[in-house]
PDB file of C-alpha atoms in Angstrom:
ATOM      1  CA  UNK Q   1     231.067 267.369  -8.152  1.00  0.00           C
ATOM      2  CA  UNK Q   2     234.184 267.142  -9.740  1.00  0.00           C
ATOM      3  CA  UNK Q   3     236.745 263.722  -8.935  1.00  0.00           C
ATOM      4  CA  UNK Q   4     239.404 265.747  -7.747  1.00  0.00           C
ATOM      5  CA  UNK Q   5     239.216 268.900  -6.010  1.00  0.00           C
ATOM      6  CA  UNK Q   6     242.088 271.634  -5.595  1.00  0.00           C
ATOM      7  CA  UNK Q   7     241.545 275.123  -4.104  1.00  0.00           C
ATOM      8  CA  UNK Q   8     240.897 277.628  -6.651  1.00  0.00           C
ATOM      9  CA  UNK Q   9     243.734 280.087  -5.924  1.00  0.00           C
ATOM     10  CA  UNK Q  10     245.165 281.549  -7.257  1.00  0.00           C
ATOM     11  CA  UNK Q  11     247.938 282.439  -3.924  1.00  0.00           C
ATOM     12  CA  UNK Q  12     250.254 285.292  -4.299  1.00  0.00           C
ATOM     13  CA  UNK Q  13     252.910 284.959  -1.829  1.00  0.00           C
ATOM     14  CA  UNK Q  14     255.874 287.018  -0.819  1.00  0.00           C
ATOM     15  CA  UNK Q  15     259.629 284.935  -1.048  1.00  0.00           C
ATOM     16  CA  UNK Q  16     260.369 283.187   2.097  1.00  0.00           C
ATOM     17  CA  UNK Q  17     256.676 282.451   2.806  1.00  0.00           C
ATOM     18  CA  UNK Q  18     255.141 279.295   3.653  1.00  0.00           C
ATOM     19  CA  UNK Q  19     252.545 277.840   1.632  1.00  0.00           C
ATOM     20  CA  UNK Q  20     249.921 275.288   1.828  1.00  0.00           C
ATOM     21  CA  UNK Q  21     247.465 273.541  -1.049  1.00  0.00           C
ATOM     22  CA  UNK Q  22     244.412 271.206  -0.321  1.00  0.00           C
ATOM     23  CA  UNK Q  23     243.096 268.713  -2.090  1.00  0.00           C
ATOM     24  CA  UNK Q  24     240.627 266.489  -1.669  1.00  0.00           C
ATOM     25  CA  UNK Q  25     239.236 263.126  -3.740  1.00  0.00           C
ATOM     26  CA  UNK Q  26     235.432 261.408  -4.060  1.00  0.00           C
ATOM     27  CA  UNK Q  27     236.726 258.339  -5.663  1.00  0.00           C
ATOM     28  CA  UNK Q  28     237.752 256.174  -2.153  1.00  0.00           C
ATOM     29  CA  UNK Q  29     238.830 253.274  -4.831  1.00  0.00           C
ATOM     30  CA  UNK Q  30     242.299 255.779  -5.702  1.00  0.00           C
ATOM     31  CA  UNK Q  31     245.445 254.131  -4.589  1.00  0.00           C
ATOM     32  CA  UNK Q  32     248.129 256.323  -5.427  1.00  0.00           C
ATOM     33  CA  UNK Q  33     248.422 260.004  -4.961  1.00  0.00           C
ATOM     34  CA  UNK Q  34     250.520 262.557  -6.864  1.00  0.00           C
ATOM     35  CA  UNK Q  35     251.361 266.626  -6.668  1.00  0.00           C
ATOM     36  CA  UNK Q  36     252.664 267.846 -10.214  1.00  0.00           C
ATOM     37  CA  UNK Q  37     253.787 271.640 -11.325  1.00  0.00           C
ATOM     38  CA  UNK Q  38     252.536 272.611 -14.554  1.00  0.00           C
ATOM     39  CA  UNK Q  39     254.926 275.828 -15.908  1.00  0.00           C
ATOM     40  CA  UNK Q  40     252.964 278.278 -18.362  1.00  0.00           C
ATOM     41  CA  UNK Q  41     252.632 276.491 -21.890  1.00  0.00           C
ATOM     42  CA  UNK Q  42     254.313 273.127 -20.435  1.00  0.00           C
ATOM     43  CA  UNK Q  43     253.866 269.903 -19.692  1.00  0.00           C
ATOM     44  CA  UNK Q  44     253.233 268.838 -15.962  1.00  0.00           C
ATOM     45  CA  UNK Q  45     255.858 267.879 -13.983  1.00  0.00           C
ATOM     46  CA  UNK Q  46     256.123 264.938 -11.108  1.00  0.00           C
ATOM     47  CA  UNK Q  47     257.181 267.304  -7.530  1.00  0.00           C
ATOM     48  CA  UNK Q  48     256.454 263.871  -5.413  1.00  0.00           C
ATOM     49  CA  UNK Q  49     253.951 260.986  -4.996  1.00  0.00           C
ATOM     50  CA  UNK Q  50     252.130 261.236  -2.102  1.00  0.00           C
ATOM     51  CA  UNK Q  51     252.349 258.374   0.934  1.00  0.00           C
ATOM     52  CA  UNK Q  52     250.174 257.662   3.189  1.00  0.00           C
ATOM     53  CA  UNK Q  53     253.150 257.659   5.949  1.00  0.00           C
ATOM     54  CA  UNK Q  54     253.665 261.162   4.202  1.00  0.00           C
ATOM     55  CA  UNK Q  55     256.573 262.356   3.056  1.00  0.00           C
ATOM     56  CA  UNK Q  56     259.226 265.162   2.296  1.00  0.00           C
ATOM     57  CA  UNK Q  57     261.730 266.250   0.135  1.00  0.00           C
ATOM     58  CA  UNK Q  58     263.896 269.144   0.913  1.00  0.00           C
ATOM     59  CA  UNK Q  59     261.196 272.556   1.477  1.00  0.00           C
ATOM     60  CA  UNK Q  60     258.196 270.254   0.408  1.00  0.00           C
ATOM     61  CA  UNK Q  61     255.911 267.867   2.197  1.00  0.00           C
ATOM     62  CA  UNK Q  62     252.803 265.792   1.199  1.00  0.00           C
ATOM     63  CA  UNK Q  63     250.475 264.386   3.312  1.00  0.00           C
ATOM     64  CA  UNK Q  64     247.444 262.091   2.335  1.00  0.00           C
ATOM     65  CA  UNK Q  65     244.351 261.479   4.415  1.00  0.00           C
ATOM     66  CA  UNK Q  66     242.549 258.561   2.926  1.00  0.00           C
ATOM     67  CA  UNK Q  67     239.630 258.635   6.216  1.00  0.00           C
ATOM     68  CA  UNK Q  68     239.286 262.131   5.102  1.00  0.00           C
ATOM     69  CA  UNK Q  69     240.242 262.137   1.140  1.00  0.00           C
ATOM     70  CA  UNK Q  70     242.399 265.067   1.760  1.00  0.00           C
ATOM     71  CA  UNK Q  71     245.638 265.079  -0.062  1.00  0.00           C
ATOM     72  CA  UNK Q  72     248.064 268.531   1.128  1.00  0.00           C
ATOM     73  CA  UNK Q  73     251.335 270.078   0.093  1.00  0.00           C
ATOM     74  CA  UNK Q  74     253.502 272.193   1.841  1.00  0.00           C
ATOM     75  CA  UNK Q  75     255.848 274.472   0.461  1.00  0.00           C
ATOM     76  CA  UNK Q  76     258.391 276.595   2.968  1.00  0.00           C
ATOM     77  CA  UNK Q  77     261.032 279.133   2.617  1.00  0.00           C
ATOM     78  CA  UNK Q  78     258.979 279.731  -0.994  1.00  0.00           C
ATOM     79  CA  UNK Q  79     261.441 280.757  -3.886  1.00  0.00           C
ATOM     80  CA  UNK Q  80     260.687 282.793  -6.993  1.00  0.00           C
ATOM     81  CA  UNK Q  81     260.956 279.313  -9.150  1.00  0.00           C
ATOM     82  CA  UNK Q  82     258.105 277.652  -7.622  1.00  0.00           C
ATOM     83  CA  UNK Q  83     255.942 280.008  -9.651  1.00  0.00           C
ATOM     84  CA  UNK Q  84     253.816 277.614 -11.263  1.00  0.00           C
ATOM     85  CA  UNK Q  85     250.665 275.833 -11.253  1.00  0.00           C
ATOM     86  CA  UNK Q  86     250.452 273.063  -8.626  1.00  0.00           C
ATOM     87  CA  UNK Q  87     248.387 269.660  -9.511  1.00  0.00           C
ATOM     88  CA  UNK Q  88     246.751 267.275  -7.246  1.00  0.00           C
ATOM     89  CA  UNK Q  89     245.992 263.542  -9.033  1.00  0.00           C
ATOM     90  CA  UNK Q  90     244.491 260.582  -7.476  1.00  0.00           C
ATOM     91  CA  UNK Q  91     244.546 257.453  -9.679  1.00  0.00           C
ATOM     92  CA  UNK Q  92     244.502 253.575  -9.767  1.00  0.00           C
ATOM     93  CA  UNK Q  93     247.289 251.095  -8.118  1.00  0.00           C
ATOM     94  CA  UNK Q  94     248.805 250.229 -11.614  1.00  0.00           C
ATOM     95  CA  UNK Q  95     249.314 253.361 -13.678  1.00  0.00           C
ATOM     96  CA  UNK Q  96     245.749 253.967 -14.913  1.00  0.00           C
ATOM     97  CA  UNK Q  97     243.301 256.224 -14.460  1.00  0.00           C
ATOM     98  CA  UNK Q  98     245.002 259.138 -13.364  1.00  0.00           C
ATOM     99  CA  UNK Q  99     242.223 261.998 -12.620  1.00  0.00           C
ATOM    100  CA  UNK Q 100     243.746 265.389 -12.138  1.00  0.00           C
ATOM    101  CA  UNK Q 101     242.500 267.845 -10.516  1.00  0.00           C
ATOM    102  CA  UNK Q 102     241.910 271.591 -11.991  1.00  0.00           C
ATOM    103  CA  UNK Q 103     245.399 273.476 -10.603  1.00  0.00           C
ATOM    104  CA  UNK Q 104     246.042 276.096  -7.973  1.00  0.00           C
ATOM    105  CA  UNK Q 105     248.578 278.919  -9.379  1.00  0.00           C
ATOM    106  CA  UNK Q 106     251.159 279.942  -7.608  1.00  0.00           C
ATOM    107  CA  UNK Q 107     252.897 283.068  -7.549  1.00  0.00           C
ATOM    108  CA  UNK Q 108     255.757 283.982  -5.449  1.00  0.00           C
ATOM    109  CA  UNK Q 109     256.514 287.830  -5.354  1.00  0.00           C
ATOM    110  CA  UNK Q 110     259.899 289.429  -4.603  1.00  0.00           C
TER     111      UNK Q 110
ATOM    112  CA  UNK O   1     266.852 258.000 -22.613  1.00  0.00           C
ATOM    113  CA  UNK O   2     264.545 260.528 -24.699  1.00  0.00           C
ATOM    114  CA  UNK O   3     261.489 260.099 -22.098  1.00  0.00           C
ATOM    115  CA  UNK O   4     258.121 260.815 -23.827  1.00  0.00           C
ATOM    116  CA  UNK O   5     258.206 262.548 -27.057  1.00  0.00           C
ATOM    117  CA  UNK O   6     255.869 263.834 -29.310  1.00  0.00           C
ATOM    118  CA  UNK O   7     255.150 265.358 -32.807  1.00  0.00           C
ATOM    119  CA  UNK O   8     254.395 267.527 -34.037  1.00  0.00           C
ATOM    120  CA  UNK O   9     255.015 270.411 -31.967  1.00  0.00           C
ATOM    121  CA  UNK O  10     252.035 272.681 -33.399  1.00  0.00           C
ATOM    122  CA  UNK O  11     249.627 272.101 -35.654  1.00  0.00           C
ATOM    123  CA  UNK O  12     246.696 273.877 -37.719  1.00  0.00           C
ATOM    124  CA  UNK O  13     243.952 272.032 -38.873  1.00  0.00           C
ATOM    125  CA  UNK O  14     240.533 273.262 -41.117  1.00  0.00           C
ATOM    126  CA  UNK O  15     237.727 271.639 -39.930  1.00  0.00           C
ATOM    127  CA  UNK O  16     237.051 268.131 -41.164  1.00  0.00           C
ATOM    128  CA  UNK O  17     240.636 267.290 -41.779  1.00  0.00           C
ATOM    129  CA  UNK O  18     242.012 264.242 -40.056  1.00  0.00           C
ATOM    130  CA  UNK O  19     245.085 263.743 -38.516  1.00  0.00           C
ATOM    131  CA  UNK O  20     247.267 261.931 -36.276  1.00  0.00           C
ATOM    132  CA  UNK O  21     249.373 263.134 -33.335  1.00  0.00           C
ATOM    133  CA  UNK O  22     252.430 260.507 -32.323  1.00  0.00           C
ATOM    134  CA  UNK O  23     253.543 259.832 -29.640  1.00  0.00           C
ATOM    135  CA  UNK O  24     256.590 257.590 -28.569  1.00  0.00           C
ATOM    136  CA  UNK O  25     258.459 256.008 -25.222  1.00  0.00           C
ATOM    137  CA  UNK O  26     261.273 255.114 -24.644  1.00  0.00           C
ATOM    138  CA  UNK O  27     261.485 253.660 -20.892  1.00  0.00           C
ATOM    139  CA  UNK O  28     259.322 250.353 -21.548  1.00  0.00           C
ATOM    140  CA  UNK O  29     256.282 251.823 -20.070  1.00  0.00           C
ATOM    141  CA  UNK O  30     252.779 249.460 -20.177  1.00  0.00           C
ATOM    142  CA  UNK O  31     250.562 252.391 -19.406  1.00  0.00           C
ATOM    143  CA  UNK O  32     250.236 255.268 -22.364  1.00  0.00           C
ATOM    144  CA  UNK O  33     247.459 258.063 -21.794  1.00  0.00           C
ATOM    145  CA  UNK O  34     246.535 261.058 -23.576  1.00  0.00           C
ATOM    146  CA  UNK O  35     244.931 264.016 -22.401  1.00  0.00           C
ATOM    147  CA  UNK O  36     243.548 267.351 -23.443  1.00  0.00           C
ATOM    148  CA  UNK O  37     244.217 270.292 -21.708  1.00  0.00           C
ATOM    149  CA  UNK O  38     241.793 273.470 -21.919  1.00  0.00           C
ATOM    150  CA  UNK O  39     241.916 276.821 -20.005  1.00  0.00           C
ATOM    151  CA  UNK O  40     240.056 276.355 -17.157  1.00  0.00           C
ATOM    152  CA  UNK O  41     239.425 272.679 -17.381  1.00  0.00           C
ATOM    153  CA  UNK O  42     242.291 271.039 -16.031  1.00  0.00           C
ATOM    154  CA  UNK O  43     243.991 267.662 -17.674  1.00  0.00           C
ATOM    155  CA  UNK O  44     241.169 265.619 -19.214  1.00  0.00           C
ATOM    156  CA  UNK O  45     241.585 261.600 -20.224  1.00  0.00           C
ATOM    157  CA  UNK O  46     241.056 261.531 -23.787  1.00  0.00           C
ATOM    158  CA  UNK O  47     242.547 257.569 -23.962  1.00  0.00           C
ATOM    159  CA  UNK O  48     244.551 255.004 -22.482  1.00  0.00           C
ATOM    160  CA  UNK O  49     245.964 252.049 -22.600  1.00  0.00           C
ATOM    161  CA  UNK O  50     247.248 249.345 -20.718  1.00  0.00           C
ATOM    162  CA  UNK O  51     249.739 247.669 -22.851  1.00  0.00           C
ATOM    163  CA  UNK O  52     250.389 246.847 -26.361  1.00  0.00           C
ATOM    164  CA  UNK O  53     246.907 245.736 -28.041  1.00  0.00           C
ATOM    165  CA  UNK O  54     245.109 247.041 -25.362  1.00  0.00           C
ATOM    166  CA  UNK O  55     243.222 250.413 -25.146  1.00  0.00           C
ATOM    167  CA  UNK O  56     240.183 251.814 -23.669  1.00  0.00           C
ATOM    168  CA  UNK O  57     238.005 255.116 -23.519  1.00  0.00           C
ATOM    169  CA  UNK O  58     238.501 257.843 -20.857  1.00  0.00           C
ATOM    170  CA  UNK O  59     236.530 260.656 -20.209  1.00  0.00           C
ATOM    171  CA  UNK O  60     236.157 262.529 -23.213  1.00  0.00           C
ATOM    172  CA  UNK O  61     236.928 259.739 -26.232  1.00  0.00           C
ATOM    173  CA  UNK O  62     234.548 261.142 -28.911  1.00  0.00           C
ATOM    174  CA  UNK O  63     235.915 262.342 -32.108  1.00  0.00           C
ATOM    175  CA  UNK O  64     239.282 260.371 -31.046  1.00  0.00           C
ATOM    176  CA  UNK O  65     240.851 257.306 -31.790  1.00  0.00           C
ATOM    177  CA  UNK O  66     243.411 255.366 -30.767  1.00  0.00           C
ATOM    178  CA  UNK O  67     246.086 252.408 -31.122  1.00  0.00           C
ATOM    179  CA  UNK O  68     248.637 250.622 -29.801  1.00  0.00           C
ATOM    180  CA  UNK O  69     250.355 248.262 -32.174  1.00  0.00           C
ATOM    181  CA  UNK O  70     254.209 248.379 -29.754  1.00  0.00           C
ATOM    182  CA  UNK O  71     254.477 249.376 -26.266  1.00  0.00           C
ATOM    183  CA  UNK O  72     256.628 252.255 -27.746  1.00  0.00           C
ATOM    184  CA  UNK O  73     253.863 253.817 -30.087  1.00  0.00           C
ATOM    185  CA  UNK O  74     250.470 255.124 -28.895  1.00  0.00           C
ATOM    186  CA  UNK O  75     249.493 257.620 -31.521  1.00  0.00           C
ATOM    187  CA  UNK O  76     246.222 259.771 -31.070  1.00  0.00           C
ATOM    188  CA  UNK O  77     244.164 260.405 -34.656  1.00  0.00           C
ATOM    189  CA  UNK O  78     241.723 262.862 -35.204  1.00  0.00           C
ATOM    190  CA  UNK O  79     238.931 261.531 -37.575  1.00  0.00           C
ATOM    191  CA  UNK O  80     237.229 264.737 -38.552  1.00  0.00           C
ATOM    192  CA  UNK O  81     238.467 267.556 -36.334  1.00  0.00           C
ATOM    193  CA  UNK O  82     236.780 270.306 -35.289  1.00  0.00           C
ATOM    194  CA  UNK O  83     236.846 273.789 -33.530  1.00  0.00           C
ATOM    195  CA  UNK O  84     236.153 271.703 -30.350  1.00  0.00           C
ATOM    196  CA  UNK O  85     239.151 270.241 -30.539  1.00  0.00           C
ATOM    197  CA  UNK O  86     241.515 272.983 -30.671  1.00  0.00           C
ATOM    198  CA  UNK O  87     243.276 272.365 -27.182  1.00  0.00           C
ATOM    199  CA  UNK O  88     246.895 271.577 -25.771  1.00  0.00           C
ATOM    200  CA  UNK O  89     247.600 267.289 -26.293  1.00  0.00           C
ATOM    201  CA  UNK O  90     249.633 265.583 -23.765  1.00  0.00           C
ATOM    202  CA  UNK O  91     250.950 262.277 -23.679  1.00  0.00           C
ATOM    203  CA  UNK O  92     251.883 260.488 -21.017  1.00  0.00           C
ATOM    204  CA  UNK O  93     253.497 257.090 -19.674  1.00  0.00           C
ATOM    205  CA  UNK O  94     253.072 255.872 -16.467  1.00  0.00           C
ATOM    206  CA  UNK O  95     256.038 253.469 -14.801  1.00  0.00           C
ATOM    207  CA  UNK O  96     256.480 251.585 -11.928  1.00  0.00           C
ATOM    208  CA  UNK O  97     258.850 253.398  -9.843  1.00  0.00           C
ATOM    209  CA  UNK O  98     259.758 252.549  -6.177  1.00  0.00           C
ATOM    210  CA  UNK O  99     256.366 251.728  -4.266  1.00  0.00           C
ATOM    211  CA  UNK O 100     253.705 252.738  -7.114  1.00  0.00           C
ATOM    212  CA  UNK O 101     253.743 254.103 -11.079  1.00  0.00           C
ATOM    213  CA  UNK O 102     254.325 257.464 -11.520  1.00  0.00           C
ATOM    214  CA  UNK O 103     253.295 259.185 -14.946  1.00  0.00           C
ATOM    215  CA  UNK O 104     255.706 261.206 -17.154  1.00  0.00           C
ATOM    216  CA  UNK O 105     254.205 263.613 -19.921  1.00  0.00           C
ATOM    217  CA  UNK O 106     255.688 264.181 -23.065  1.00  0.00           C
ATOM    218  CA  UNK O 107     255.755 268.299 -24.207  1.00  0.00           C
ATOM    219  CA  UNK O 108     252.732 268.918 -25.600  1.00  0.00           C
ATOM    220  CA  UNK O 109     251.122 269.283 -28.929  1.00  0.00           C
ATOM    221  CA  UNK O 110     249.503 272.731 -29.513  1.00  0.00           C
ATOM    222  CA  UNK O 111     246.186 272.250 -32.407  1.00  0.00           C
ATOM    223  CA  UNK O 112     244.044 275.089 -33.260  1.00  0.00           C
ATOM    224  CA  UNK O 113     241.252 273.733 -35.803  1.00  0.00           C
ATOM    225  CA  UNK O 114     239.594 276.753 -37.945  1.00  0.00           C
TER     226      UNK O 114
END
């Protein structure tokens, strides 16, 4: 079983839709959560940590289960720009150990 | 502030033939990483460290080594490479920022051993 899990995608979505990735984690030692977009042929990206208050910023919102080891992002009013691969990481308090999980693509259609 | 940069850009390599991939930071970062990044596989933890002098194995180390003489530097060397190793090499710093350390990726070094 992989460390972190992500669903396989990948979504095709019309603009203006609302969409939702999973995520879940085995290791219940992870402190700190992370979502990341990955463009084709570049590096990942930080989109937001994930609290466990949860948390939003603008047309995206994590949330983090640690009873469940579910980590989720949101995504509404979906634009043509958040085409991209989405990555879910759980990973130590200090930095270290950051395990990623495999990606769900996203493509949003006009 | 130049972020996380690395060299070179692409690179070709014949099987057997060493080489070194740098890496460099520039935002005082303890924690460097590098990863490998294969279709299908996801980021994978080649090596890490926690600070200057310090480093330590992650999930696929073989074939890799690593050092970390300044908390600037952390450069990746291949001792003998091989078609195994042709992949997409990321390296990353992690910082703390607000409530926890978030991790910022330099752009990626392409290899392709033959």
């Amino acid at each position: 079983r992989k460390e972190v899990e992500q669903d396989p995608g990948p979504f095709n979505v019309p603009e203006g839709a609302t969409v939702a990735f999973n995520c879940t984690y085995s290791n219940s030692a992870s402190q700190s959560f992370f979502w990341y977009r990955q463009d084709c042929r570049k590096e990942p990206k930080l989109l937001m940590s994930v609290y466990s208050s949860g948390n939003e910023d603008g047309r995206f919102t994590a949330q983090l289960n640690r009873a469940s080891q579910y980590i989720s992002l949101l995504i509404r009013d979906s634009k043509l720009s958040d085409s991209a691969t989405y990555l879910c990481v759980a990973g130590g308090n200090y930095g270290q150990n950051f395990v990623f999980g495999p990606g769900t693509r996203l493509s949003v259609l006009p | 502030n130049a972020g996380v940069t690395q060299t070179p850009k692409f690179q070709v390599l014949k099987t057997g033939q060493s080489m070194t991939l740098q890496c460099a930071q520039d935002m005082n970062h303890e924690y460097m990483s590098w990863y490998r990044q294969d279709p299908g596989m996801g980021l994978r933890l080649i090596h890490y460290s926690v600070g200057a002098g310090i480093t330590d194995q992650g999930e696929v180390p073989n074939g890799y080594n690593v050092s970390r003489s300044t908390t600037e530097d952390f450069p990746l060397r291949l001792l003998s490479a091989a078609p195994s190793q042709t992949s997409v090499y990321f390296c990353a710093s992690s910082g703390r920022t607000g409530g926890g350390y978030e991790q910022y990726f330099g752009p990626g070094t392409r290899l392709t051993v033959t």
